[in-house]
Coordinates of C-alpha atoms in Angstrom, one line a residue:
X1 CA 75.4 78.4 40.1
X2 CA 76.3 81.6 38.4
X3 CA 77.5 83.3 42.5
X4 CA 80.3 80.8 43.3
X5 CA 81.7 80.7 39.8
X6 CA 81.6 85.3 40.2
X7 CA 83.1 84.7 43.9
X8 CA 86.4 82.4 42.7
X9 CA 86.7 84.8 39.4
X10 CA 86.7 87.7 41.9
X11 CA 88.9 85.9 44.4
X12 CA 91.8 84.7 41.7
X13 CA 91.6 88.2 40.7
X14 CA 92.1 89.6 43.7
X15 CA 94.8 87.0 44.2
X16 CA 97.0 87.5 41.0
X17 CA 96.5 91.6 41.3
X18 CA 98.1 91.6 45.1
X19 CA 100.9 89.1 43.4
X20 CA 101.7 91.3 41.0
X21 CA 101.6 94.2 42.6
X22 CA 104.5 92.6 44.8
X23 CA 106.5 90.9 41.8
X24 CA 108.7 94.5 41.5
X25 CA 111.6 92.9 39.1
X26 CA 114.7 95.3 40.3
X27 CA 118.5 95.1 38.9
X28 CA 120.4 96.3 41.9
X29 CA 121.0 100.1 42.9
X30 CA 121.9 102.8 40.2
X31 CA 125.1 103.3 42.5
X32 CA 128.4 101.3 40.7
X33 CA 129.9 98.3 42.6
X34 CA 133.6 99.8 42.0
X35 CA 134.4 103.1 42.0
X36 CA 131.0 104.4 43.0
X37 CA 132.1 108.3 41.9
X38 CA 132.6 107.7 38.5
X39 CA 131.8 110.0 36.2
X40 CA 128.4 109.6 34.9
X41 CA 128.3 108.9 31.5
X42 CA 127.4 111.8 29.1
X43 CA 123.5 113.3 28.8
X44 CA 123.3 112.9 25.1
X45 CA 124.9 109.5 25.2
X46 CA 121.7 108.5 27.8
X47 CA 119.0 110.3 25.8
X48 CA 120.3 109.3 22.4
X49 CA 117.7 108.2 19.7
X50 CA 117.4 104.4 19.2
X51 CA 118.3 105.2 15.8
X52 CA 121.5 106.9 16.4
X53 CA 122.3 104.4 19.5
X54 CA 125.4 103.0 17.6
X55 CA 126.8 106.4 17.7
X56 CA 126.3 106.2 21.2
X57 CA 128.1 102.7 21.6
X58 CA 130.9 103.9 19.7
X59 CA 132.1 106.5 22.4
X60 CA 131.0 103.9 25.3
X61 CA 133.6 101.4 23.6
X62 CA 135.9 104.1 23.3
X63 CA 135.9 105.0 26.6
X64 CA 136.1 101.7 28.2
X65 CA 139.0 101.3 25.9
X66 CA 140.5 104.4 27.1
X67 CA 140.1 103.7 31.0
X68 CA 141.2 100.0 30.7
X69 CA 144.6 100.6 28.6
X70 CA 145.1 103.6 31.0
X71 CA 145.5 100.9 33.6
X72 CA 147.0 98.5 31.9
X73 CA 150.0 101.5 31.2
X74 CA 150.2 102.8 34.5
X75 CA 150.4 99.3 36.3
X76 CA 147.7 100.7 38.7
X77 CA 143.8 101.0 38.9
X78 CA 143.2 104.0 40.8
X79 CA 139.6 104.7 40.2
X80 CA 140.8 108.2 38.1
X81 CA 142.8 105.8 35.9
X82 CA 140.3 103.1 35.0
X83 CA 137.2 105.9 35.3
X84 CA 138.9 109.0 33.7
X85 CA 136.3 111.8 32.5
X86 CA 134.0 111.0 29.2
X87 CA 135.8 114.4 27.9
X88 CA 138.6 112.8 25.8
X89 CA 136.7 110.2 24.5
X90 CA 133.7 112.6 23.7
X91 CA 136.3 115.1 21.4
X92 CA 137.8 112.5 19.9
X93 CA 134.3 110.9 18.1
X94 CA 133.0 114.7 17.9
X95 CA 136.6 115.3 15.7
X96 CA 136.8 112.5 13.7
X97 CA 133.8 109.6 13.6
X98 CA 130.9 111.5 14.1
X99 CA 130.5 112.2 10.4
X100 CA 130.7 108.3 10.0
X101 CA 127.6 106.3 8.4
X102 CA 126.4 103.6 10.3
X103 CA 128.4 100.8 8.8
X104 CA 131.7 102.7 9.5
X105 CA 130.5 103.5 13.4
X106 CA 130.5 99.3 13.7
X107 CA 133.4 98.8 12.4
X108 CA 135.4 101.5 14.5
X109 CA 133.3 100.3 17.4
X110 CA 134.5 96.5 17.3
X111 CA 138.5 98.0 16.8
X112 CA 137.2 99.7 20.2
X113 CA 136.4 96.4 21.6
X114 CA 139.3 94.4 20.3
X115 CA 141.4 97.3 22.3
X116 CA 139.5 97.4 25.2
X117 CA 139.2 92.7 25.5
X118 CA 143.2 93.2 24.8
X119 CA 143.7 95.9 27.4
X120 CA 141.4 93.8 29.6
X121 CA 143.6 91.1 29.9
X122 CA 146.4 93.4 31.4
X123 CA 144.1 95.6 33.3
X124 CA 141.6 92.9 35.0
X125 CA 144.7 91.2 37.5
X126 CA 146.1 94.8 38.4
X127 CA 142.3 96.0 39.7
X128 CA 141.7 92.6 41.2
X129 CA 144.8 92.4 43.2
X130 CA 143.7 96.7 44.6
X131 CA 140.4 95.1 45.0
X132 CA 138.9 97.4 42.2
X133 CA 137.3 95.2 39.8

């Protein structure tokens, strides 16, 4: 009684282990849908410290801020208006929020994504119609 009970145990093992093994949850290629050579966003910005990651989310808001009023002024969406380089956007928190405390970050941050959902608005038809959205 004890062999057929070992055989299924070994057999639904086997089972759920080749499963699993297949089950490779992916989100799509590291390569962007528009604009595929954008700069990559900064080193320090990828490796930050969870701790520090509002810092981090700060300058990504600022940027997309940045690219997506770019367009919006310009009337175009060229991908070196909408995907300029991280460089302004890194001087700018380096030279006036990165001595912030945490509180101050979020609240800079959520002006960033006010700009950015208002620049949006303007920007988002312009890239759609040059097929860059």
């Amino acid at each position: 009684m004890i062999r057929p009970t070992l055989i299924i145990a070994t057999l639904v093992s086997a089972v759920a282990s080749g499963a699993a093994a297949q089950f490779i949850p992916t989100l799509g290629s590291d390569t962007p849908r528009v604009c595929p050579d954008q700069p990559a966003q900064p080193e320090w910005i990828e490796n930050i410290e969870p701790r520090e990651a509002h810092t981090g989310h700060l300058v990504q808001m600022m940027y997309r801020a940045q690219g997506l009023q770019a367009v919006a002024e310009a009337g175009s969406c060229s991908c070196e208006t909408r995907f300029p380089s991280w460089d302004n956007a890194q001087e700018y928190y380096f030279e006036h929020y990165s001595a912030l405390e945490r509180f101050e970050v979020q609240q800079r941050t959520s002006e960033y994504r006010r700009a950015a959902n208002d620049a949006r608005k303007i920007a988002q038809p312009i890239c759609e119609l040059e097929n860059n959205w």
